[in-house]
PDB file of C-alpha atoms in Angstrom:
ATOM      1  CA  MET T 979      62.574 152.356 148.308  1.00 43.00           C
ATOM      2  CA  MET T 980      63.447 153.221 144.725  1.00 50.00           C
ATOM      3  CA  THR T 981      66.239 155.750 144.267  1.00 58.00           C
ATOM      4  CA  SER T 982      65.342 156.417 140.637  1.00 68.00           C
ATOM      5  CA  PHE T 983      62.257 156.250 138.453  1.00 67.00           C
ATOM      6  CA  PHE T 984      64.189 153.963 136.105  1.00 67.00           C
ATOM      7  CA  ASP T 985      64.645 151.320 138.819  1.00 67.00           C
ATOM      8  CA  GLN T 986      61.244 149.915 137.876  1.00 68.00           C
ATOM      9  CA  PHE T 987      62.750 148.722 134.582  1.00 70.00           C
ATOM     10  CA  ALA T 988      65.523 146.720 136.257  1.00 73.00           C
ATOM     11  CA  SER T 989      64.968 142.984 136.097  1.00 73.00           C
ATOM     12  CA  PRO T 990      63.962 141.735 139.573  1.00 72.00           C
ATOM     13  CA  SER T 991      66.017 138.962 141.099  1.00 72.00           C
ATOM     14  CA  PHE T 992      65.613 136.444 143.895  1.00 71.00           C
ATOM     15  CA  LEU T 993      68.704 134.989 145.579  1.00 72.00           C
ATOM     16  CA  GLY T 994      70.762 136.486 142.772  1.00 72.00           C
ATOM     17  CA  ILE T 995      68.672 134.765 140.070  1.00 70.00           C
ATOM     18  CA  PRO T 996      66.982 137.122 137.520  1.00 73.00           C
ATOM     19  CA  LEU T 997      63.232 136.571 137.394  1.00 74.00           C
ATOM     20  CA  ILE T 998      62.787 137.791 133.822  1.00 76.00           C
ATOM     21  CA  ALA T 999      62.553 134.170 132.648  1.00 76.00           C
ATOM     22  CA  ILE T1000      59.527 133.627 134.895  1.00 76.00           C
ATOM     23  CA  ALA T1001      57.968 136.880 133.665  1.00 76.00           C
ATOM     24  CA  ILE T1002      58.342 135.653 130.084  1.00 79.00           C
ATOM     25  CA  ALA T1003      57.061 132.127 130.713  1.00 77.00           C
ATOM     26  CA  LEU T1004      54.168 133.029 133.027  1.00 75.00           C
ATOM     27  CA  PRO T1005      51.734 134.424 130.388  1.00 75.00           C
ATOM     28  CA  TRP T1006      51.415 131.064 128.639  1.00 74.00           C
ATOM     29  CA  ILE T1007      50.009 129.528 131.826  1.00 76.00           C
ATOM     30  CA  LEU T1008      47.116 131.999 131.836  1.00 76.00           C
ATOM     31  CA  PHE T1009      45.603 130.884 128.535  1.00 76.00           C
ATOM     32  CA  PRO T1010      43.011 128.105 128.583  1.00 71.00           C
ATOM     33  CA  THR T1011      43.893 124.968 126.654  1.00 71.00           C
ATOM     34  CA  PRO T1012      41.354 124.098 123.941  1.00 68.00           C
ATOM     35  CA  SER T1013      39.640 120.779 124.479  1.00 69.00           C
ATOM     36  CA  SER T1014      38.591 118.105 121.988  1.00 72.00           C
ATOM     37  CA  ARG T1015      34.878 118.807 122.518  1.00 71.00           C
ATOM     38  CA  TRP T1016      32.638 120.291 119.881  1.00 68.00           C
ATOM     39  CA  LEU T1017      31.359 122.957 122.283  1.00 63.00           C
ATOM     40  CA  ASN T1018      33.884 124.855 124.418  1.00 70.00           C
ATOM     41  CA  ASN T1019      33.266 127.435 127.085  1.00 75.00           C
ATOM     42  CA  ARG T1020      32.886 131.134 126.301  1.00 79.00           C
ATOM     43  CA  LEU T1021      36.485 132.022 127.120  1.00 78.00           C
ATOM     44  CA  ILE T1022      37.972 129.522 124.677  1.00 79.00           C
ATOM     45  CA  THR T1023      35.427 130.527 122.034  1.00 81.00           C
ATOM     46  CA  LEU T1024      36.349 134.202 122.446  1.00 82.00           C
ATOM     47  CA  GLN T1025      40.054 133.404 122.352  1.00 80.00           C
ATOM     48  CA  THR T1026      39.673 131.345 119.168  1.00 82.00           C
ATOM     49  CA  TRP T1027      37.563 134.056 117.515  1.00 85.00           C
ATOM     50  CA  PHE T1028      40.146 136.733 118.329  1.00 85.00           C
ATOM     51  CA  ILE T1029      43.059 134.696 116.979  1.00 84.00           C
ATOM     52  CA  ASN T1030      41.160 133.787 113.799  1.00 86.00           C
ATOM     53  CA  ARG T1031      40.143 137.386 113.114  1.00 87.00           C
ATOM     54  CA  PHE T1032      43.653 138.670 113.743  1.00 85.00           C
ATOM     55  CA  THR T1033      45.216 136.000 111.527  1.00 85.00           C
ATOM     56  CA  ASN T1034      42.795 136.689 108.670  1.00 85.00           C
ATOM     57  CA  GLN T1035      43.405 140.426 108.908  1.00 84.00           C
ATOM     58  CA  LEU T1036      47.183 140.034 109.042  1.00 83.00           C
ATOM     59  CA  LEU T1037      47.592 137.484 106.248  1.00 82.00           C
ATOM     60  CA  MET T1038      45.074 139.010 103.829  1.00 81.00           C
ATOM     61  CA  PRO T1039      47.710 140.932 101.784  1.00 77.00           C
ATOM     62  CA  LEU T1040      50.153 137.974 101.746  1.00 79.00           C
ATOM     63  CA  ASN T1041      50.253 135.234  99.154  1.00 78.00           C
ATOM     64  CA  LEU T1042      50.153 131.542 100.015  1.00 78.00           C
ATOM     65  CA  GLY T1043      53.892 131.435 100.716  1.00 75.00           C
ATOM     66  CA  GLY T1044      53.476 133.882 103.593  1.00 79.00           C
ATOM     67  CA  HIS T1045      50.630 131.909 105.183  1.00 83.00           C
ATOM     68  CA  LYS T1046      53.209 129.546 106.682  1.00 86.00           C
ATOM     69  CA  TRP T1047      53.988 132.319 109.173  1.00 86.00           C
ATOM     70  CA  ALA T1048      50.429 132.432 110.525  1.00 86.00           C
ATOM     71  CA  LEU T1049      51.151 130.396 113.676  1.00 86.00           C
ATOM     72  CA  LEU T1050      54.317 132.360 114.443  1.00 89.00           C
ATOM     73  CA  PHE T1051      52.651 135.760 113.994  1.00 89.00           C
ATOM     74  CA  ALA T1052      49.559 134.819 116.008  1.00 88.00           C
ATOM     75  CA  SER T1053      51.670 133.406 118.857  1.00 87.00           C
ATOM     76  CA  LEU T1054      53.925 136.477 118.892  1.00 90.00           C
ATOM     77  CA  MET T1055      50.925 138.805 118.911  1.00 89.00           C
ATOM     78  CA  VAL T1056      49.237 137.035 121.837  1.00 87.00           C
ATOM     79  CA  PHE T1057      52.543 136.837 123.715  1.00 88.00           C
ATOM     80  CA  LEU T1058      53.355 140.541 123.355  1.00 91.00           C
ATOM     81  CA  ILE T1059      49.834 141.676 124.244  1.00 90.00           C
ATOM     82  CA  THR T1060      49.802 139.512 127.364  1.00 89.00           C
ATOM     83  CA  ILE T1061      53.212 140.667 128.583  1.00 89.00           C
ATOM     84  CA  ASN T1062      52.366 144.325 127.922  1.00 89.00           C
ATOM     85  CA  MET T1063      49.028 144.061 129.730  1.00 88.00           C
ATOM     86  CA  LEU T1064      50.441 142.186 132.732  1.00 85.00           C
ATOM     87  CA  GLY T1065      53.130 144.845 133.041  1.00 84.00           C
ATOM     88  CA  LEU T1066      50.458 147.441 133.839  1.00 86.00           C
ATOM     89  CA  LEU T1067      49.487 145.643 137.049  1.00 84.00           C
ATOM     90  CA  PRO T1068      51.002 146.859 140.345  1.00 80.00           C
ATOM     91  CA  TYR T1069      54.207 145.189 141.557  1.00 78.00           C
ATOM     92  CA  THR T1070      54.878 143.581 138.188  1.00 79.00           C
ATOM     93  CA  PHE T1071      57.745 143.670 135.726  1.00 82.00           C
ATOM     94  CA  THR T1072      57.374 144.303 131.986  1.00 85.00           C
ATOM     95  CA  PRO T1073      59.996 142.350 130.003  1.00 87.00           C
ATOM     96  CA  THR T1074      59.199 144.290 126.806  1.00 88.00           C
ATOM     97  CA  THR T1075      60.666 147.450 128.358  1.00 88.00           C
ATOM     98  CA  GLN T1076      64.056 145.771 127.884  1.00 87.00           C
ATOM     99  CA  LEU T1077      65.625 146.639 124.528  1.00 87.00           C
ATOM    100  CA  SER T1078      67.607 143.394 124.543  1.00 86.00           C
ATOM    101  CA  LEU T1079      64.434 141.289 124.595  1.00 87.00           C
ATOM    102  CA  ASN T1080      62.734 143.299 121.847  1.00 91.00           C
ATOM    103  CA  MET T1081      65.822 143.180 119.668  1.00 92.00           C
ATOM    104  CA  GLY T1082      65.972 139.438 120.304  1.00 91.00           C
ATOM    105  CA  PHE T1083      62.535 139.215 118.685  1.00 91.00           C
ATOM    106  CA  ALA T1084      63.086 141.795 115.948  1.00 93.00           C
ATOM    107  CA  VAL T1085      66.492 140.850 114.537  1.00 93.00           C
ATOM    108  CA  PRO T1086      65.963 137.087 113.885  1.00 93.00           C
ATOM    109  CA  LEU T1087      62.476 137.580 112.419  1.00 93.00           C
ATOM    110  CA  TRP T1088      63.586 140.464 110.202  1.00 92.00           C
ATOM    111  CA  LEU T1089      66.650 138.496 109.098  1.00 93.00           C
ATOM    112  CA  ALA T1090      64.436 135.519 108.259  1.00 92.00           C
ATOM    113  CA  THR T1091      62.309 137.673 105.932  1.00 90.00           C
ATOM    114  CA  VAL T1092      65.438 139.008 104.207  1.00 89.00           C
ATOM    115  CA  ILE T1093      66.909 135.519 103.766  1.00 90.00           C
ATOM    116  CA  ILE T1094      63.610 134.232 102.342  1.00 88.00           C
ATOM    117  CA  GLY T1095      63.561 137.099  99.847  1.00 86.00           C
ATOM    118  CA  MET T1096      67.166 136.519  98.789  1.00 87.00           C
ATOM    119  CA  ARG T1097      66.535 132.781  98.362  1.00 87.00           C
ATOM    120  CA  ASN T1098      63.186 132.864  96.558  1.00 84.00           C
ATOM    121  CA  GLN T1099      63.411 136.041  94.475  1.00 82.00           C
ATOM    122  CA  PRO T1100      66.870 137.620  94.673  1.00 80.00           C
ATOM    123  CA  THR T1101      66.251 139.976  91.731  1.00 80.00           C
ATOM    124  CA  VAL T1102      63.123 141.498  93.304  1.00 78.00           C
ATOM    125  CA  ALA T1103      64.734 141.654  96.754  1.00 77.00           C
ATOM    126  CA  LEU T1104      67.757 143.509  95.430  1.00 79.00           C
ATOM    127  CA  GLY T1105      65.520 145.674  93.239  1.00 76.00           C
ATOM    128  CA  HIS T1106      64.056 147.272  96.373  1.00 75.00           C
ATOM    129  CA  LEU T1107      67.432 148.911  96.931  1.00 78.00           C
ATOM    130  CA  LEU T1108      67.061 151.027  93.769  1.00 77.00           C
ATOM    131  CA  PRO T1109      63.737 152.654  92.783  1.00 73.00           C
ATOM    132  CA  GLU T1110      62.821 152.457  89.125  1.00 73.00           C
ATOM    133  CA  GLY T1111      63.660 155.518  87.035  1.00 73.00           C
ATOM    134  CA  THR T1112      66.434 156.786  89.304  1.00 73.00           C
ATOM    135  CA  PRO T1113      68.894 159.202  87.582  1.00 79.00           C
ATOM    136  CA  VAL T1114      72.322 157.659  87.015  1.00 78.00           C
ATOM    137  CA  PRO T1115      74.276 160.092  89.249  1.00 81.00           C
ATOM    138  CA  LEU T1116      71.995 159.278  92.200  1.00 78.00           C
ATOM    139  CA  ILE T1117      72.232 155.490  91.886  1.00 80.00           C
ATOM    140  CA  PRO T1118      75.209 154.970  94.294  1.00 83.00           C
ATOM    141  CA  VAL T1119      73.727 157.351  96.873  1.00 84.00           C
ATOM    142  CA  LEU T1120      70.277 155.761  96.777  1.00 84.00           C
ATOM    143  CA  ILE T1121      71.702 152.247  97.054  1.00 84.00           C
ATOM    144  CA  ILE T1122      73.615 153.263 100.191  1.00 87.00           C
ATOM    145  CA  ILE T1123      70.552 154.994 101.677  1.00 86.00           C
ATOM    146  CA  GLU T1124      68.217 152.055 100.955  1.00 85.00           C
ATOM    147  CA  THR T1125      70.756 149.601 102.372  1.00 87.00           C
ATOM    148  CA  ILE T1126      71.032 151.624 105.578  1.00 89.00           C
ATOM    149  CA  SER T1127      67.237 151.851 105.844  1.00 88.00           C
ATOM    150  CA  LEU T1128      67.025 148.078 105.376  1.00 87.00           C
ATOM    151  CA  PHE T1129      69.392 147.417 108.274  1.00 90.00           C
ATOM    152  CA  ILE T1130      67.692 150.030 110.480  1.00 92.00           C
ATOM    153  CA  ARG T1131      64.363 148.158 110.317  1.00 91.00           C
ATOM    154  CA  PRO T1132      65.029 145.727 113.209  1.00 92.00           C
ATOM    155  CA  LEU T1133      66.421 148.558 115.333  1.00 92.00           C
ATOM    156  CA  ALA T1134      63.288 150.611 114.673  1.00 91.00           C
ATOM    157  CA  LEU T1135      61.092 147.639 115.609  1.00 92.00           C
ATOM    158  CA  GLY T1136      62.808 147.074 118.934  1.00 91.00           C
ATOM    159  CA  VAL T1137      63.250 150.744 119.866  1.00 92.00           C
ATOM    160  CA  ARG T1138      59.622 151.609 119.004  1.00 92.00           C
ATOM    161  CA  LEU T1139      58.218 148.941 121.319  1.00 92.00           C
ATOM    162  CA  THR T1140      60.689 149.721 124.101  1.00 91.00           C
ATOM    163  CA  ALA T1141      60.291 153.504 123.931  1.00 90.00           C
ATOM    164  CA  ASN T1142      56.479 153.504 123.923  1.00 91.00           C
ATOM    165  CA  LEU T1143      56.159 151.173 126.898  1.00 90.00           C
ATOM    166  CA  THR T1144      58.969 152.835 128.846  1.00 89.00           C
ATOM    167  CA  ALA T1145      57.542 156.319 128.320  1.00 89.00           C
ATOM    168  CA  GLY T1146      54.083 155.183 129.403  1.00 88.00           C
ATOM    169  CA  HIS T1147      55.323 153.529 132.585  1.00 87.00           C
ATOM    170  CA  LEU T1148      57.445 156.551 133.479  1.00 89.00           C
ATOM    171  CA  LEU T1149      54.544 158.936 132.936  1.00 89.00           C
ATOM    172  CA  ILE T1150      52.221 156.813 135.075  1.00 89.00           C
ATOM    173  CA  GLN T1151      54.773 156.717 137.889  1.00 87.00           C
ATOM    174  CA  LEU T1152      55.419 160.458 137.711  1.00 88.00           C
ATOM    175  CA  ILE T1153      51.713 161.318 137.908  1.00 90.00           C
ATOM    176  CA  ALA T1154      51.126 158.758 140.670  1.00 88.00           C
ATOM    177  CA  THR T1155      53.970 160.306 142.667  1.00 87.00           C
ATOM    178  CA  ALA T1156      52.437 163.741 142.147  1.00 88.00           C
ATOM    179  CA  VAL T1157      49.080 162.476 143.465  1.00 89.00           C
ATOM    180  CA  PHE T1158      50.670 161.190 146.698  1.00 88.00           C
ATOM    181  CA  VAL T1159      52.607 164.423 147.179  1.00 88.00           C
ATOM    182  CA  LEU T1160      49.636 166.712 146.522  1.00 88.00           C
ATOM    183  CA  LEU T1161      47.071 164.721 148.523  1.00 86.00           C
ATOM    184  CA  PRO T1162      47.892 166.167 152.009  1.00 85.00           C
ATOM    185  CA  MET T1163      48.465 169.698 150.685  1.00 86.00           C
ATOM    186  CA  MET T1164      45.864 170.197 147.934  1.00 87.00           C
ATOM    187  CA  PRO T1165      43.252 167.410 147.968  1.00 85.00           C
ATOM    188  CA  THR T1166      41.213 168.903 145.117  1.00 89.00           C
ATOM    189  CA  VAL T1167      44.205 169.101 142.800  1.00 88.00           C
ATOM    190  CA  ALA T1168      45.227 165.589 143.844  1.00 88.00           C
ATOM    191  CA  ILE T1169      41.778 164.233 142.923  1.00 91.00           C
ATOM    192  CA  LEU T1170      41.938 165.910 139.522  1.00 91.00           C
ATOM    193  CA  THR T1171      45.417 164.521 138.998  1.00 90.00           C
ATOM    194  CA  ALA T1172      44.167 161.052 139.971  1.00 90.00           C
ATOM    195  CA  ALA T1173      41.450 161.377 137.314  1.00 92.00           C
ATOM    196  CA  VAL T1174      44.149 162.195 134.754  1.00 91.00           C
ATOM    197  CA  LEU T1175      46.091 159.157 135.997  1.00 90.00           C
ATOM    198  CA  PHE T1176      43.042 156.937 135.455  1.00 91.00           C
ATOM    199  CA  LEU T1177      42.605 158.200 131.898  1.00 92.00           C
ATOM    200  CA  LEU T1178      46.317 157.741 131.243  1.00 91.00           C
ATOM    201  CA  THR T1179      46.095 154.154 132.478  1.00 91.00           C
ATOM    202  CA  LEU T1180      43.288 153.486 130.003  1.00 92.00           C
ATOM    203  CA  LEU T1181      45.469 155.004 127.294  1.00 92.00           C
ATOM    204  CA  GLU T1182      48.353 152.759 128.276  1.00 92.00           C
ATOM    205  CA  VAL T1183      46.110 149.690 127.992  1.00 92.00           C
ATOM    206  CA  ALA T1184      45.364 150.743 124.409  1.00 92.00           C
ATOM    207  CA  VAL T1185      49.066 151.455 123.751  1.00 92.00           C
ATOM    208  CA  ALA T1186      50.020 148.005 125.084  1.00 91.00           C
ATOM    209  CA  MET T1187      47.692 146.323 122.585  1.00 90.00           C
ATOM    210  CA  ILE T1188      48.423 148.660 119.668  1.00 92.00           C
ATOM    211  CA  GLN T1189      52.213 148.378 119.981  1.00 92.00           C
ATOM    212  CA  ALA T1190      52.020 144.576 119.959  1.00 91.00           C
ATOM    213  CA  TYR T1191      49.859 144.738 116.835  1.00 90.00           C
ATOM    214  CA  VAL T1192      52.173 147.267 115.137  1.00 92.00           C
ATOM    215  CA  PHE T1193      55.219 145.085 115.872  1.00 93.00           C
ATOM    216  CA  VAL T1194      53.663 142.034 114.191  1.00 92.00           C
ATOM    217  CA  LEU T1195      52.097 144.109 111.392  1.00 90.00           C
ATOM    218  CA  LEU T1196      55.452 145.592 110.382  1.00 91.00           C
ATOM    219  CA  LEU T1197      56.988 142.122 110.353  1.00 91.00           C
ATOM    220  CA  SER T1198      54.204 140.962 108.041  1.00 89.00           C
ATOM    221  CA  LEU T1199      54.874 143.933 105.736  1.00 88.00           C
ATOM    222  CA  TYR T1200      58.557 143.024 105.619  1.00 89.00           C
ATOM    223  CA  LEU T1201      57.558 139.468 104.797  1.00 88.00           C
ATOM    224  CA  GLN T1202      55.175 140.682 102.103  1.00 86.00           C
ATOM    225  CA  GLU T1203      58.076 142.347 100.275  1.00 83.00           C
ATOM    226  CA  ASN T1204      60.042 139.094 100.178  1.00 81.00           C
ATOM    227  CA  VAL T1205      57.503 136.368  99.353  1.00 76.00           C
TER     228      VAL T1205
END
């Protein structure tokens, strides 16, 4: 029995071995592998349509140099959505509630966009640190502020994804606990609370998809500034 509501975010282990690696690798097994046939089944067709639409929408503002990231962004989007959705099932573990995993995605990808900007167009990349027309006395202050905001970006990416999923899981568990407690005492109130729990679960499904999209969208915006 759990002693704390936060125990659900602890990585499960078997014989002392953390199972987070299995939770990360499992989603890729669930996707059908496209065949070499002209006509595929409906599932593969739907999967291909979704990835194509998402890639077109994401890369529309980018120039040709940013189109090299299409495979990486599409794979990351599908991976995050799948992990977030599987984490809503009972007796499962959501790896994206771990800040370490989200920062492991955010920091290298953000750093890659910064390095690309410094290599390809250093003048434009450094120009983002100082808005045009800034008064001379404010130049040192604005450079420091923009530099801090630049380095906060990966932290904001990781914390946003972690906080939204963690808050949703905690709220679902709190309301579910309230339903079990109220059921023998006040069945009517328990049924109403269960209806709220059902609506909250639908909301969390939307949050799981939206947060994955926002994570990849912000990375594409960072890339857009540097290509």
